[in-house]
mmCIF file of C-alpha atoms in Angstrom:
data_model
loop_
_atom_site.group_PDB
_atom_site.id
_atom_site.type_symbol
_atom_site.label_atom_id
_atom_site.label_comp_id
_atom_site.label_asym_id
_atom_site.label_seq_id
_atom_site.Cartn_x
_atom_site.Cartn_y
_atom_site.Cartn_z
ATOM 1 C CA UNK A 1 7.849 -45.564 -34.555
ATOM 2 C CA UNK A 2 10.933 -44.304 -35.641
ATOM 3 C CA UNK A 3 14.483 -45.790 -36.601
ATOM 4 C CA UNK A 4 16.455 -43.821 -34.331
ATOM 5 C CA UNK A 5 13.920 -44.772 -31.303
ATOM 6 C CA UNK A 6 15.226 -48.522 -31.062
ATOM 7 C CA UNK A 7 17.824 -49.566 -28.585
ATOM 8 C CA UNK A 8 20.526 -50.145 -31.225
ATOM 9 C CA UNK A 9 19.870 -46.528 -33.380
ATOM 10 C CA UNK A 10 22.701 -45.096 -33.788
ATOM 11 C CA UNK A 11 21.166 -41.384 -33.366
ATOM 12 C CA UNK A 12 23.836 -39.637 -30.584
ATOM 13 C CA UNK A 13 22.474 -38.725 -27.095
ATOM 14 C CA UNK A 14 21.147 -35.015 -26.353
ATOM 15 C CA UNK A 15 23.763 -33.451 -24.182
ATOM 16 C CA UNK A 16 22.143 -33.269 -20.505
ATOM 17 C CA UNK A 17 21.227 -29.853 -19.247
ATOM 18 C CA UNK A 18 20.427 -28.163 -22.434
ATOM 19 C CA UNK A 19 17.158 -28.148 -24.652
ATOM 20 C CA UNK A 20 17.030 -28.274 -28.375
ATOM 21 C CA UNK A 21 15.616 -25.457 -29.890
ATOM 22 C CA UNK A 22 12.223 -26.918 -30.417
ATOM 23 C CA UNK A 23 10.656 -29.037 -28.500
ATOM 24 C CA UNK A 24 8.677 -26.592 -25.133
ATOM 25 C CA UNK A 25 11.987 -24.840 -24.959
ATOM 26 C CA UNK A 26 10.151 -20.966 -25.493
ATOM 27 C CA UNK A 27 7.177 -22.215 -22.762
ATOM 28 C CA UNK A 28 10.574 -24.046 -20.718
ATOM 29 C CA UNK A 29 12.029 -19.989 -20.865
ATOM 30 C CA UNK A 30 8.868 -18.072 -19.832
ATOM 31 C CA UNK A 31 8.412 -20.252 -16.937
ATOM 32 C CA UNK A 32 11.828 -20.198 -15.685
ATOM 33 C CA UNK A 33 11.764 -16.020 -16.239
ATOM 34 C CA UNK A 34 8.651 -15.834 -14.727
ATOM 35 C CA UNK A 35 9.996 -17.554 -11.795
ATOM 36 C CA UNK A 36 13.067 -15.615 -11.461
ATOM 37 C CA UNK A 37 11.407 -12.430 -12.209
ATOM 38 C CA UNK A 38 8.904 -13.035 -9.401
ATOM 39 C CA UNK A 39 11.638 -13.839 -7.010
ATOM 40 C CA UNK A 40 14.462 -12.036 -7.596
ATOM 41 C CA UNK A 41 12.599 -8.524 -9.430
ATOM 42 C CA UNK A 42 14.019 -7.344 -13.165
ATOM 43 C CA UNK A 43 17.670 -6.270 -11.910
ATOM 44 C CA UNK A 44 18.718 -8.808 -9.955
ATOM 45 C CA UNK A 45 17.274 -11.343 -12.977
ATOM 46 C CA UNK A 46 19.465 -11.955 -15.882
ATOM 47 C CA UNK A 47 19.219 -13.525 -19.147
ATOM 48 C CA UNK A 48 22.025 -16.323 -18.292
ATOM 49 C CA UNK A 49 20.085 -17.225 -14.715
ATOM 50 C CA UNK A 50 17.087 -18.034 -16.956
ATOM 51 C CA UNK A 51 18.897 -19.699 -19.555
ATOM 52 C CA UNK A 52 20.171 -22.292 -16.523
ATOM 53 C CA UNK A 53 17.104 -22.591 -14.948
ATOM 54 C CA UNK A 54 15.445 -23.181 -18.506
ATOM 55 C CA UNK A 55 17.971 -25.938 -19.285
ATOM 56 C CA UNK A 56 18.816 -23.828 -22.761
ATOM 57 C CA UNK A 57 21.826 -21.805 -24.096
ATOM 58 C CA UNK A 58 21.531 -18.166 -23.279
ATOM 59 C CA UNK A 59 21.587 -17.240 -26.961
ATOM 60 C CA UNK A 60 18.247 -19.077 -27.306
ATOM 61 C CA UNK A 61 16.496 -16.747 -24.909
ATOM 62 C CA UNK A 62 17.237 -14.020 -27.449
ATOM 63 C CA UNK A 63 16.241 -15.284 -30.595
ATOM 64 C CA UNK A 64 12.895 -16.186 -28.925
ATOM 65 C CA UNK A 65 13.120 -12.665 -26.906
ATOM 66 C CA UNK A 66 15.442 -10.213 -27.695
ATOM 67 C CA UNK A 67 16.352 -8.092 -24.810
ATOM 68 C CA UNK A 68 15.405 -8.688 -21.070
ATOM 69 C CA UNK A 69 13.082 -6.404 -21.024
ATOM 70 C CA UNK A 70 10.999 -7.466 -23.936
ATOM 71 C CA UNK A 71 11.520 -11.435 -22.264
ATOM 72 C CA UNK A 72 9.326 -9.645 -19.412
ATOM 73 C CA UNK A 73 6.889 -8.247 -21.367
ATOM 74 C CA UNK A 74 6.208 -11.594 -22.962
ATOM 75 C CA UNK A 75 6.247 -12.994 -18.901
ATOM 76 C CA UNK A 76 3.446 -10.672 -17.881
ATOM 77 C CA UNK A 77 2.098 -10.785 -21.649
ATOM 78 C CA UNK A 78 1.760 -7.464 -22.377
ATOM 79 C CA UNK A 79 0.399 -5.958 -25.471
ATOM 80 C CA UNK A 80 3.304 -3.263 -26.264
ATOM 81 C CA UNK A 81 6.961 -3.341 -26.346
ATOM 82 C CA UNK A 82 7.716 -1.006 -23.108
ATOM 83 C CA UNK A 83 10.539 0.452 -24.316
ATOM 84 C CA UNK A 84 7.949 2.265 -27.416
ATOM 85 C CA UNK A 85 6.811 4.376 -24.185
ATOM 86 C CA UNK A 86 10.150 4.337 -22.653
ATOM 87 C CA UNK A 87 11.728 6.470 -25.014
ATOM 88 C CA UNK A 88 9.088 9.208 -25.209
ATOM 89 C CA UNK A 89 9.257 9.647 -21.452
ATOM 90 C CA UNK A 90 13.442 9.351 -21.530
ATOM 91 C CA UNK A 91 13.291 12.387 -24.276
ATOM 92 C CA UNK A 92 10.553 14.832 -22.063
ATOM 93 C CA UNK A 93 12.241 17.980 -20.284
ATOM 94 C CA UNK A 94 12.287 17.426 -16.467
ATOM 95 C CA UNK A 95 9.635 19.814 -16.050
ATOM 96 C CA UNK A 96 7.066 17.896 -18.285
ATOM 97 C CA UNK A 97 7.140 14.443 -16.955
ATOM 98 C CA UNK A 98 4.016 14.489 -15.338
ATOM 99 C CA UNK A 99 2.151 15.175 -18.622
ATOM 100 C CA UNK A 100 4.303 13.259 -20.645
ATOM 101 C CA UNK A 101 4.027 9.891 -18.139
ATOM 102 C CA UNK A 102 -0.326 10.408 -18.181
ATOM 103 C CA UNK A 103 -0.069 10.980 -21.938
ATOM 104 C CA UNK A 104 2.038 7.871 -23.039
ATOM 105 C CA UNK A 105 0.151 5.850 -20.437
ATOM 106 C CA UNK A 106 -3.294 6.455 -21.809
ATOM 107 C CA UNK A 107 -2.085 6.297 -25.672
ATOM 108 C CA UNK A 108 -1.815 2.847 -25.044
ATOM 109 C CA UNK A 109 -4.799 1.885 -22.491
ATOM 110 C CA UNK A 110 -6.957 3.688 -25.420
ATOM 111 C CA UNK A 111 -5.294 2.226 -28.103
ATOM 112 C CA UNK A 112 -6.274 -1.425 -29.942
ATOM 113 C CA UNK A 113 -3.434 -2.521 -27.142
ATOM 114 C CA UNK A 114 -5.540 -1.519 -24.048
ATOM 115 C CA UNK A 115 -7.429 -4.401 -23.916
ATOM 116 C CA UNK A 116 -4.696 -6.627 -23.517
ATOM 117 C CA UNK A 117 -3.520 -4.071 -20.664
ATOM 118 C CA UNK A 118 -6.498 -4.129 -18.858
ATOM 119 C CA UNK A 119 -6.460 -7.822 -19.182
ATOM 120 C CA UNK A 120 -3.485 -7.914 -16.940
ATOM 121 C CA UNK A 121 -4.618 -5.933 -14.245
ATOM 122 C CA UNK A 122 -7.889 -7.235 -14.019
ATOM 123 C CA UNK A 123 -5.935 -10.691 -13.328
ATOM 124 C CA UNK A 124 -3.330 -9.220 -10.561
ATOM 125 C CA UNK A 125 -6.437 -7.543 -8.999
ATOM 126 C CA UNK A 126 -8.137 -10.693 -8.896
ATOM 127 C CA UNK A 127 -5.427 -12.703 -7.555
ATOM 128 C CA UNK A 128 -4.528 -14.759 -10.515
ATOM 129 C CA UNK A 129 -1.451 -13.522 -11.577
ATOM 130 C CA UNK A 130 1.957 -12.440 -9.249
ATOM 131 C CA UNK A 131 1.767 -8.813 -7.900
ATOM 132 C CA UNK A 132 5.456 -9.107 -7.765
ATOM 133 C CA UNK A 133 5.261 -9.415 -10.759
ATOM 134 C CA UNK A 134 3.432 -5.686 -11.531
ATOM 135 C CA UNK A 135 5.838 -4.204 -8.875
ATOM 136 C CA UNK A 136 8.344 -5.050 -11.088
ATOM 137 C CA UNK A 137 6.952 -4.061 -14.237
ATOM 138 C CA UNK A 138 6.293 -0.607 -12.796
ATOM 139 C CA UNK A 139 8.811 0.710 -10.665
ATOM 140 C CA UNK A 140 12.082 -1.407 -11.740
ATOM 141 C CA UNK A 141 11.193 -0.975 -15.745
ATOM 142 C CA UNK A 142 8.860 1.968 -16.064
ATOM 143 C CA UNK A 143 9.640 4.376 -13.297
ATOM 144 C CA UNK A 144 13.276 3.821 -12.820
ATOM 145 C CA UNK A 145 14.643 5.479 -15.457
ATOM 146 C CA UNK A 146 12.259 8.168 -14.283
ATOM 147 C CA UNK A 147 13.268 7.783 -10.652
ATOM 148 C CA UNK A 148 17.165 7.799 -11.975
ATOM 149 C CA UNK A 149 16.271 11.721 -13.567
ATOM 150 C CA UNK A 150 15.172 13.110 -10.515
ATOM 151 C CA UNK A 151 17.089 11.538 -7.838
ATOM 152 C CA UNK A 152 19.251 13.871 -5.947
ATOM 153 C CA UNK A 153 21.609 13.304 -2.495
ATOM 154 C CA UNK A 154 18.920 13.899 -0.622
ATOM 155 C CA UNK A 155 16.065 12.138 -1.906
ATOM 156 C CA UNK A 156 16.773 8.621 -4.064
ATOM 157 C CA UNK A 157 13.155 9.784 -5.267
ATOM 158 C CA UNK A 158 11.386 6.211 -4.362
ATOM 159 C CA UNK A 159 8.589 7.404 -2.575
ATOM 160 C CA UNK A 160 8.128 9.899 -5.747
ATOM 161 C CA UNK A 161 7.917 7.658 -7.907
ATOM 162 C CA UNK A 162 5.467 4.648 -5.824
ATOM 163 C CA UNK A 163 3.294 8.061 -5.821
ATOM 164 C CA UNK A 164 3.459 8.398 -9.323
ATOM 165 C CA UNK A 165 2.926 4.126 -9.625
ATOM 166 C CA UNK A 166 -0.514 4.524 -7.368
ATOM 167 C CA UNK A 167 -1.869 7.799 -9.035
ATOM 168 C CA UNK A 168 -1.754 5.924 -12.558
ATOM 169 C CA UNK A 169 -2.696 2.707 -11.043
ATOM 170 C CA UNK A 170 -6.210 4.224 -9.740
ATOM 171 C CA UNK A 171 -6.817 6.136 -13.023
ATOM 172 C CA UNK A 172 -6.458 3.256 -14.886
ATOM 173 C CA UNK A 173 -8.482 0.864 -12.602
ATOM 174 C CA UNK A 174 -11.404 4.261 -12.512
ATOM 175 C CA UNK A 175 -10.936 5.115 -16.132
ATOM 176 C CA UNK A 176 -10.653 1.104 -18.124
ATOM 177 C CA UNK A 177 -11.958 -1.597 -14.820
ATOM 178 C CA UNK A 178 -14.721 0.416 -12.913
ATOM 179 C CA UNK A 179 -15.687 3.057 -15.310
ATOM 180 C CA UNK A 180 -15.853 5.857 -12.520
ATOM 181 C CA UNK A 181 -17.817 8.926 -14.615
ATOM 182 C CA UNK A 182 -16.953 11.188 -15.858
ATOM 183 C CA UNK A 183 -13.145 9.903 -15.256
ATOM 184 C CA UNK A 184 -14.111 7.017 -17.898
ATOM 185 C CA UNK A 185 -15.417 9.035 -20.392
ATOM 186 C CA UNK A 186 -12.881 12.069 -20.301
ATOM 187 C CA UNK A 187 -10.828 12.615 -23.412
ATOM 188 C CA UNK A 188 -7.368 12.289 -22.510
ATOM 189 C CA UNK A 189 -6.429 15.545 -23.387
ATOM 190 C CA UNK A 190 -8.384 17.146 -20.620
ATOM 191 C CA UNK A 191 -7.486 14.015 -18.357
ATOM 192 C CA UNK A 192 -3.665 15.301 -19.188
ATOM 193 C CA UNK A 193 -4.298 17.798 -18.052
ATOM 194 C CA UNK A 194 -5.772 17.470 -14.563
ATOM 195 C CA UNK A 195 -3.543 14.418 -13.878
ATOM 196 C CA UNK A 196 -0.207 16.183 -15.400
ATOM 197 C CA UNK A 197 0.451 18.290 -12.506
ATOM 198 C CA UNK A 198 -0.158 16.054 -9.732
ATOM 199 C CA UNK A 199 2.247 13.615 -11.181
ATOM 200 C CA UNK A 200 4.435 16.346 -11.706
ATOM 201 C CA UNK A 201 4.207 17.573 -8.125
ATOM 202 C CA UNK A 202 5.222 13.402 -7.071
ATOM 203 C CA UNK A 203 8.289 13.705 -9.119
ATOM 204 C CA UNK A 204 9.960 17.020 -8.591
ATOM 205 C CA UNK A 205 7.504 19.250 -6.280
ATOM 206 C CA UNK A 206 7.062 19.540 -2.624
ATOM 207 C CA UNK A 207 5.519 16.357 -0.959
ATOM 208 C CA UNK A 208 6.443 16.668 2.157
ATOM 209 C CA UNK A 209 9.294 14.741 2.890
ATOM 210 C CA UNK A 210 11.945 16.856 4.885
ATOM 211 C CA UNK A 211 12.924 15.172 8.087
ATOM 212 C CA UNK A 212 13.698 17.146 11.583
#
């Protein structure tokens, strides 16, 4: 029972359409980006859509945030900042991408973060959580830079790279969710190795494609 709560307090009125900084407005932002994210995919979503839908300033999305990306890795609650991985794979030569994409993946799935990973997927897989949402995470965050290296007039390299997405998405779900021997128990040095060049093949190898 507060002073300012009475009918004659003489607080001023919160402006309509915009949310203190306190008060649900970080839970009021990962809604509304999970929404738009869902909906619209990482490109099309920006931080000042979110904002609106949120009912807060823009600027408050990144001091809770930071960057877009890192507002969608709190969405999907991942474990790791994507753009740690990011910038090993931007830095690998084109002809050690494969390698470099299996090795960065499975630093984190066997790291103290891979449970939180695995958390995730076991929830899309299971139907509580928005595969749009993993589509997104994968081929508009992840793999497009990747699919923007390889891309040539001929080939926009999408189907490389959603061969590249389902390769990692079954070693993961044999190696962390099923436990597929000896896949699970394979140090990743030797799984580098097997998986490198298939991935590499995907990206910039001969899969078939050419058209009559």
């Amino acid at each position: 029972m507060t002073a300012g709560n009475g009918s004659g307090g003489a607080e001023r009125p919160s402006r309509s359409g915009r949310r203190p900084g306190q008060s649900g407005a970080r839970e009021a932002i990962l809604a509304a980006a999970r929404a738009r994210f869902a909906d619209a995919g990482f490109d099309k979503t920006s931080v000042r859509a979110v904002a609106t839908d949120a009912g807060v300033d823009p600027a408050l999305v990144h001091h809770y945030f930071g960057t877009k990306q890192q507002l969608f890795a709190a969405v999907v609650e991942l474990p790791v900042d994507p753009e740690m991985i990011l910038r090993n794979i931007d830095s690998a030569p084109l002809n050690h991408l494969g390698e470099t994409i299996i090795r960065a993946a499975l630093g984190v799935w066997d790291s103290p973060a891979g449970p939180g990973v695995v958390a995730v997927v076991r929830s899309i897989l299971a139907g509580s959580d928005d595969p749009a949402l993993a589509r997104t995470f994968l081929l508009d965050i992840v793999l497009e830079r990747v699919r923007k290296r390889i891309a040539t007039p001929e080939d926009d390299g999408r189907t490389r790279v959603a061969l590249v997405a389902s390769q990692m998405i079954g070693v993961l779900v044999g190696r962390k969710i099923i436990g597929v021997q000896p896949l699970a128990a394979m140090p990743a040095a030797d799984l580098v190795a097997v998986v490198g060049p298939t991935l590499q093949r995907y990206l910039t190898g001969d899969i078939g494609q050419e058209r009559a």
